[in-house]
């Protein structure tokens, strides 16, 4: 019984050793393949050393590579920062431009509103002026007709208004004279008393 257990234990250990050996061989093969692949770089580095006096040893080439790689990373960082700064500036410019555009549109709308109001007022005043000129011209024509065209024809509204005013003053004076004459005709005694108040008191 003990021999059987011992044999099984030995067989188990042998199996584990075989598995470990297979794993070790697999790792060795991978490392060997990696070494073979890296030999290309090793031969390249050796050829560089043979063809240039700039580097004395392989580590000098690797050191230069590390420096260039670090510089490249720094340049990439700077480029990214510059791109981010450019994007921020672009966004700020867009916002500023949009704000200025909105302000310009607001001012333009205000000016347009003021212009429309001014134009409306001017139109109303022009219409009123036209109506005044038309009414003045009609009155002038009536006066001219009444005076049997003794007035010279004119389109100057101010001249027409002056002629109309003179006609109205003359008409008022004539009307007053006619009223006085009518009163004298209808009541001669009252008219005589107005002319001679002293005789009335006697």
Short mmCIF file of N, CA and C in Angstrom, two decimals, residues 84-183:
data_model
loop_
_atom_site.label_atom_id
_atom_site.label_comp_id
_atom_site.label_asym_id
_atom_site.label_seq_id
_atom_site.Cartn_x
_atom_site.Cartn_y
_atom_site.Cartn_z
N UNK A 84 -4.97 73.62 -28.21
CA UNK A 84 -6.01 73.94 -27.23
C UNK A 84 -6.15 75.45 -27.07
N UNK A 85 -5.00 76.17 -27.04
CA UNK A 85 -5.04 77.62 -26.92
C UNK A 85 -5.71 78.24 -28.16
N UNK A 86 -5.38 77.70 -29.32
CA UNK A 86 -6.00 78.19 -30.55
C UNK A 86 -7.51 77.96 -30.53
N UNK A 87 -7.91 76.81 -30.04
CA UNK A 87 -9.35 76.50 -29.96
C UNK A 87 -10.05 77.44 -28.99
N UNK A 88 -9.38 77.71 -27.84
CA UNK A 88 -9.97 78.65 -26.87
C UNK A 88 -10.10 80.04 -27.49
N UNK A 89 -9.03 80.46 -28.18
CA UNK A 89 -9.07 81.78 -28.82
C UNK A 89 -10.15 81.84 -29.89
N UNK A 90 -10.31 80.74 -30.63
CA UNK A 90 -11.34 80.70 -31.68
C UNK A 90 -12.73 80.82 -31.07
N UNK A 91 -12.95 80.07 -29.98
CA UNK A 91 -14.26 80.12 -29.31
C UNK A 91 -14.52 81.52 -28.76
N UNK A 92 -13.47 82.11 -28.12
CA UNK A 92 -13.62 83.47 -27.58
C UNK A 92 -13.91 84.47 -28.70
N UNK A 93 -13.21 84.30 -29.83
CA UNK A 93 -13.45 85.19 -30.97
C UNK A 93 -14.86 85.03 -31.51
N UNK A 94 -15.33 83.78 -31.59
CA UNK A 94 -16.69 83.52 -32.07
C UNK A 94 -17.72 84.17 -31.15
N UNK A 95 -17.50 84.02 -29.84
CA UNK A 95 -18.44 84.60 -28.87
C UNK A 95 -18.43 86.12 -28.98
N UNK A 96 -17.21 86.70 -29.06
CA UNK A 96 -17.10 88.15 -29.18
C UNK A 96 -17.74 88.65 -30.47
N UNK A 97 -17.47 87.93 -31.57
CA UNK A 97 -18.05 88.33 -32.85
C UNK A 97 -19.56 88.23 -32.83
N UNK A 98 -20.08 87.16 -32.22
CA UNK A 98 -21.53 86.99 -32.14
C UNK A 98 -22.15 88.10 -31.30
N UNK A 99 -21.47 88.45 -30.18
CA UNK A 99 -21.99 89.53 -29.33
C UNK A 99 -22.01 90.86 -30.09
N UNK A 100 -20.90 91.13 -30.81
CA UNK A 100 -20.85 92.37 -31.59
C UNK A 100 -21.90 92.37 -32.69
N UNK A 101 -22.12 91.20 -33.31
CA UNK A 101 -23.13 91.11 -34.36
C UNK A 101 -24.52 91.37 -33.79
N UNK A 102 -24.81 90.78 -32.62
CA UNK A 102 -26.10 91.01 -31.99
C UNK A 102 -26.27 92.48 -31.62
N UNK A 103 -25.18 93.09 -31.11
CA UNK A 103 -25.25 94.52 -30.76
C UNK A 103 -25.48 95.37 -32.01
N UNK A 104 -24.79 95.03 -33.10
CA UNK A 104 -24.97 95.77 -34.35
C UNK A 104 -26.39 95.61 -34.87
N UNK A 105 -26.92 94.39 -34.80
CA UNK A 105 -28.29 94.15 -35.24
C UNK A 105 -29.28 94.93 -34.39
N UNK A 106 -29.01 95.00 -33.07
CA UNK A 106 -29.89 95.75 -32.17
C UNK A 106 -29.87 97.23 -32.52
N UNK A 107 -28.63 97.77 -32.74
CA UNK A 107 -28.52 99.18 -33.11
C UNK A 107 -29.19 99.43 -34.46
N UNK A 108 -29.00 98.51 -35.38
CA UNK A 108 -29.60 98.66 -36.70
C UNK A 108 -31.12 98.67 -36.61
N UNK A 109 -31.67 97.77 -35.77
CA UNK A 109 -33.12 97.74 -35.60
C UNK A 109 -33.62 99.04 -34.98
N UNK A 110 -32.86 99.57 -34.01
CA UNK A 110 -33.25 100.83 -33.37
C UNK A 110 -33.22 101.97 -34.38
N UNK A 111 -32.13 102.03 -35.17
CA UNK A 111 -32.04 103.09 -36.18
C UNK A 111 -33.15 102.95 -37.21
N UNK A 112 -33.45 101.72 -37.59
CA UNK A 112 -34.52 101.49 -38.56
C UNK A 112 -35.86 101.96 -38.00
N UNK A 113 -36.09 101.67 -36.71
CA UNK A 113 -37.33 102.11 -36.07
C UNK A 113 -37.41 103.63 -36.03
N UNK A 114 -36.27 104.28 -35.66
CA UNK A 114 -36.25 105.74 -35.62
C UNK A 114 -36.45 106.33 -37.02
N UNK A 115 -35.83 105.71 -38.00
CA UNK A 115 -35.99 106.18 -39.38
C UNK A 115 -37.43 106.02 -39.84
N UNK A 116 -38.05 104.89 -39.53
CA UNK A 116 -39.44 104.67 -39.90
C UNK A 116 -40.34 105.72 -39.26
N UNK A 117 -40.08 106.03 -37.97
CA UNK A 117 -40.88 107.04 -37.27
C UNK A 117 -40.69 108.42 -37.90
N UNK A 118 -39.41 108.74 -38.21
CA UNK A 118 -39.13 110.03 -38.85
C UNK A 118 -39.80 110.12 -40.21
N UNK A 119 -39.72 109.04 -40.96
CA UNK A 119 -40.35 109.01 -42.28
C UNK A 119 -41.86 109.14 -42.17
N UNK A 120 -42.44 108.47 -41.17
CA UNK A 120 -43.89 108.55 -40.96
C UNK A 120 -44.30 109.98 -40.63
N UNK A 121 -43.54 110.62 -39.71
CA UNK A 121 -43.84 112.01 -39.34
C UNK A 121 -43.69 112.93 -40.54
N UNK A 122 -42.61 112.72 -41.31
CA UNK A 122 -42.39 113.55 -42.49
C UNK A 122 -43.51 113.37 -43.50
N UNK A 123 -43.97 112.12 -43.64
CA UNK A 123 -45.06 111.84 -44.58
C UNK A 123 -46.34 112.53 -44.13
N UNK A 124 -46.61 112.45 -42.81
CA UNK A 124 -47.81 113.10 -42.29
C UNK A 124 -47.74 114.61 -42.47
N UNK A 125 -46.55 115.19 -42.19
CA UNK A 125 -46.39 116.63 -42.36
C UNK A 125 -46.49 117.02 -43.82
N UNK A 126 -45.94 116.19 -44.70
CA UNK A 126 -46.04 116.47 -46.13
C UNK A 126 -47.48 116.43 -46.59
N UNK A 127 -48.23 115.44 -46.06
CA UNK A 127 -49.65 115.33 -46.40
C UNK A 127 -50.42 116.56 -45.91
N UNK A 128 -50.13 116.96 -44.66
CA UNK A 128 -50.80 118.13 -44.09
C UNK A 128 -50.44 119.39 -44.88
N UNK A 129 -49.16 119.52 -45.24
CA UNK A 129 -48.73 120.67 -46.04
C UNK A 129 -49.43 120.68 -47.39
N UNK A 130 -49.56 119.50 -47.98
CA UNK A 130 -50.26 119.41 -49.26
C UNK A 130 -51.72 119.83 -49.14
N UNK A 131 -52.37 119.41 -48.03
CA UNK A 131 -53.76 119.78 -47.81
C UNK A 131 -53.90 121.28 -47.60
N UNK A 132 -52.93 121.86 -46.84
CA UNK A 132 -52.95 123.32 -46.61
C UNK A 132 -52.77 124.06 -47.93
N UNK A 133 -51.80 123.61 -48.72
CA UNK A 133 -51.58 124.26 -50.02
C UNK A 133 -52.81 124.16 -50.91
N UNK A 134 -53.46 123.00 -50.90
CA UNK A 134 -54.65 122.81 -51.73
C UNK A 134 -55.78 123.73 -51.27
N UNK A 135 -55.99 123.78 -49.94
CA UNK A 135 -57.05 124.64 -49.41
C UNK A 135 -56.74 126.12 -49.70
N UNK A 136 -55.46 126.50 -49.52
CA UNK A 136 -55.07 127.88 -49.80
C UNK A 136 -55.27 128.22 -51.26
N UNK A 137 -54.90 127.29 -52.14
CA UNK A 137 -55.07 127.51 -53.58
C UNK A 137 -56.55 127.64 -53.95
N UNK A 138 -57.41 126.84 -53.31
CA UNK A 138 -58.85 126.93 -53.58
C UNK A 138 -59.40 128.28 -53.14
N UNK A 139 -58.99 128.71 -51.91
CA UNK A 139 -59.44 130.03 -51.42
C UNK A 139 -58.94 131.14 -52.34
N UNK A 140 -57.66 131.04 -52.77
CA UNK A 140 -57.09 132.05 -53.65
C UNK A 140 -57.87 132.13 -54.96
N UNK A 141 -58.23 130.97 -55.50
CA UNK A 141 -59.02 130.95 -56.75
C UNK A 141 -60.39 131.57 -56.55
N UNK A 142 -61.01 131.34 -55.36
CA UNK A 142 -62.31 131.95 -55.07
C UNK A 142 -62.18 133.48 -55.00
N UNK A 143 -61.13 133.94 -54.31
CA UNK A 143 -60.90 135.38 -54.21
C UNK A 143 -60.65 135.97 -55.60
N UNK A 144 -59.84 135.28 -56.38
CA UNK A 144 -59.52 135.73 -57.73
C UNK A 144 -60.78 135.82 -58.59
N UNK A 145 -61.63 134.81 -58.45
CA UNK A 145 -62.89 134.81 -59.21
C UNK A 145 -63.78 135.98 -58.75
N UNK A 146 -63.82 136.22 -57.42
CA UNK A 146 -64.65 137.30 -56.87
C UNK A 146 -64.16 138.66 -57.36
N UNK A 147 -62.85 138.77 -57.54
CA UNK A 147 -62.26 140.04 -58.00
C UNK A 147 -62.17 140.10 -59.51
N UNK A 148 -62.85 139.18 -60.17
CA UNK A 148 -62.87 139.16 -61.64
C UNK A 148 -61.45 139.05 -62.22
N UNK A 149 -60.68 138.13 -61.62
CA UNK A 149 -59.32 137.81 -62.07
C UNK A 149 -58.40 139.02 -62.09
N UNK A 150 -58.63 139.98 -61.17
CA UNK A 150 -57.73 141.13 -61.08
C UNK A 150 -56.42 140.77 -60.37
N UNK A 151 -56.35 139.59 -59.76
CA UNK A 151 -55.13 139.12 -59.11
C UNK A 151 -54.27 138.35 -60.11
N UNK A 152 -52.97 138.56 -60.02
CA UNK A 152 -52.06 137.80 -60.87
C UNK A 152 -52.00 136.35 -60.37
N UNK A 153 -51.98 135.43 -61.31
CA UNK A 153 -51.94 134.01 -60.94
C UNK A 153 -50.57 133.66 -60.35
N UNK A 154 -50.55 132.91 -59.25
CA UNK A 154 -49.31 132.49 -58.61
C UNK A 154 -49.52 131.16 -57.90
N UNK A 155 -48.44 130.40 -57.80
CA UNK A 155 -48.48 129.12 -57.08
C UNK A 155 -47.76 129.20 -55.74
N UNK A 156 -47.27 130.41 -55.42
CA UNK A 156 -46.57 130.61 -54.14
C UNK A 156 -47.61 130.70 -53.03
N UNK A 157 -47.58 129.74 -52.14
CA UNK A 157 -48.59 129.66 -51.08
C UNK A 157 -48.56 130.88 -50.18
N UNK A 158 -47.37 131.38 -49.85
CA UNK A 158 -47.26 132.56 -48.98
C UNK A 158 -47.89 133.78 -49.64
N UNK A 159 -47.63 133.97 -50.95
CA UNK A 159 -48.23 135.09 -51.68
C UNK A 159 -49.75 134.94 -51.72
N UNK A 160 -50.21 133.69 -51.93
CA UNK A 160 -51.65 133.44 -51.94
C UNK A 160 -52.28 133.79 -50.60
N UNK A 161 -51.59 133.40 -49.49
CA UNK A 161 -52.11 133.70 -48.16
C UNK A 161 -52.17 135.20 -47.92
N UNK A 162 -51.15 135.94 -48.39
CA UNK A 162 -51.16 137.40 -48.24
C UNK A 162 -52.34 138.02 -48.99
N UNK A 163 -52.60 137.56 -50.20
CA UNK A 163 -53.72 138.10 -50.98
C UNK A 163 -55.05 137.75 -50.32
N UNK A 164 -55.15 136.53 -49.80
CA UNK A 164 -56.38 136.13 -49.11
C UNK A 164 -56.59 136.99 -47.87
N UNK A 165 -55.50 137.21 -47.11
CA UNK A 165 -55.61 138.03 -45.89
C UNK A 165 -56.05 139.45 -46.24
N UNK A 166 -55.45 140.04 -47.29
CA UNK A 166 -55.82 141.40 -47.70
C UNK A 166 -57.29 141.45 -48.13
N UNK A 167 -57.71 140.40 -48.84
CA UNK A 167 -59.10 140.35 -49.28
C UNK A 167 -60.04 140.27 -48.08
N UNK A 168 -59.69 139.44 -47.07
CA UNK A 168 -60.53 139.31 -45.88
C UNK A 168 -60.60 140.63 -45.11
N UNK A 169 -59.46 141.38 -45.04
CA UNK A 169 -59.46 142.68 -44.36
C UNK A 169 -60.36 143.67 -45.11
N UNK A 170 -60.22 143.68 -46.44
CA UNK A 170 -61.07 144.58 -47.25
C UNK A 170 -62.53 144.20 -47.10
N UNK A 171 -62.81 142.90 -47.09
CA UNK A 171 -64.18 142.44 -46.97
C UNK A 171 -64.77 142.80 -45.61
N UNK A 172 -63.94 142.69 -44.57
CA UNK A 172 -64.40 143.07 -43.22
C UNK A 172 -64.70 144.55 -43.15
N UNK A 173 -63.82 145.38 -43.75
CA UNK A 173 -64.05 146.83 -43.76
C UNK A 173 -65.32 147.18 -44.51
N UNK A 174 -65.51 146.56 -45.66
CA UNK A 174 -66.72 146.82 -46.45
C UNK A 174 -67.95 146.40 -45.67
N UNK A 175 -67.85 145.24 -45.00
CA UNK A 175 -68.98 144.74 -44.21
C UNK A 175 -69.33 145.70 -43.09
N UNK A 176 -68.30 146.25 -42.43
CA UNK A 176 -68.55 147.23 -41.37
C UNK A 176 -69.19 148.49 -41.91
N UNK A 177 -68.70 148.97 -43.05
CA UNK A 177 -69.28 150.15 -43.69
C UNK A 177 -70.73 149.91 -44.07
N UNK A 178 -71.01 148.73 -44.60
CA UNK A 178 -72.38 148.39 -45.00
C UNK A 178 -73.30 148.34 -43.79
N UNK A 179 -72.78 147.82 -42.68
CA UNK A 179 -73.59 147.74 -41.48
C UNK A 179 -73.92 149.14 -40.96
N UNK A 180 -72.91 150.02 -40.98
CA UNK A 180 -73.15 151.40 -40.55
C UNK A 180 -74.15 152.09 -41.46
N UNK A 181 -74.02 151.90 -42.75
CA UNK A 181 -74.93 152.51 -43.71
C UNK A 181 -76.36 152.01 -43.51
N UNK A 182 -76.47 150.72 -43.22
CA UNK A 182 -77.80 150.14 -42.99
C UNK A 182 -78.45 150.74 -41.75
N UNK A 183 -77.66 150.92 -40.70
CA UNK A 183 -78.19 151.51 -39.48
C UNK A 183 -78.64 152.95 -39.72
#
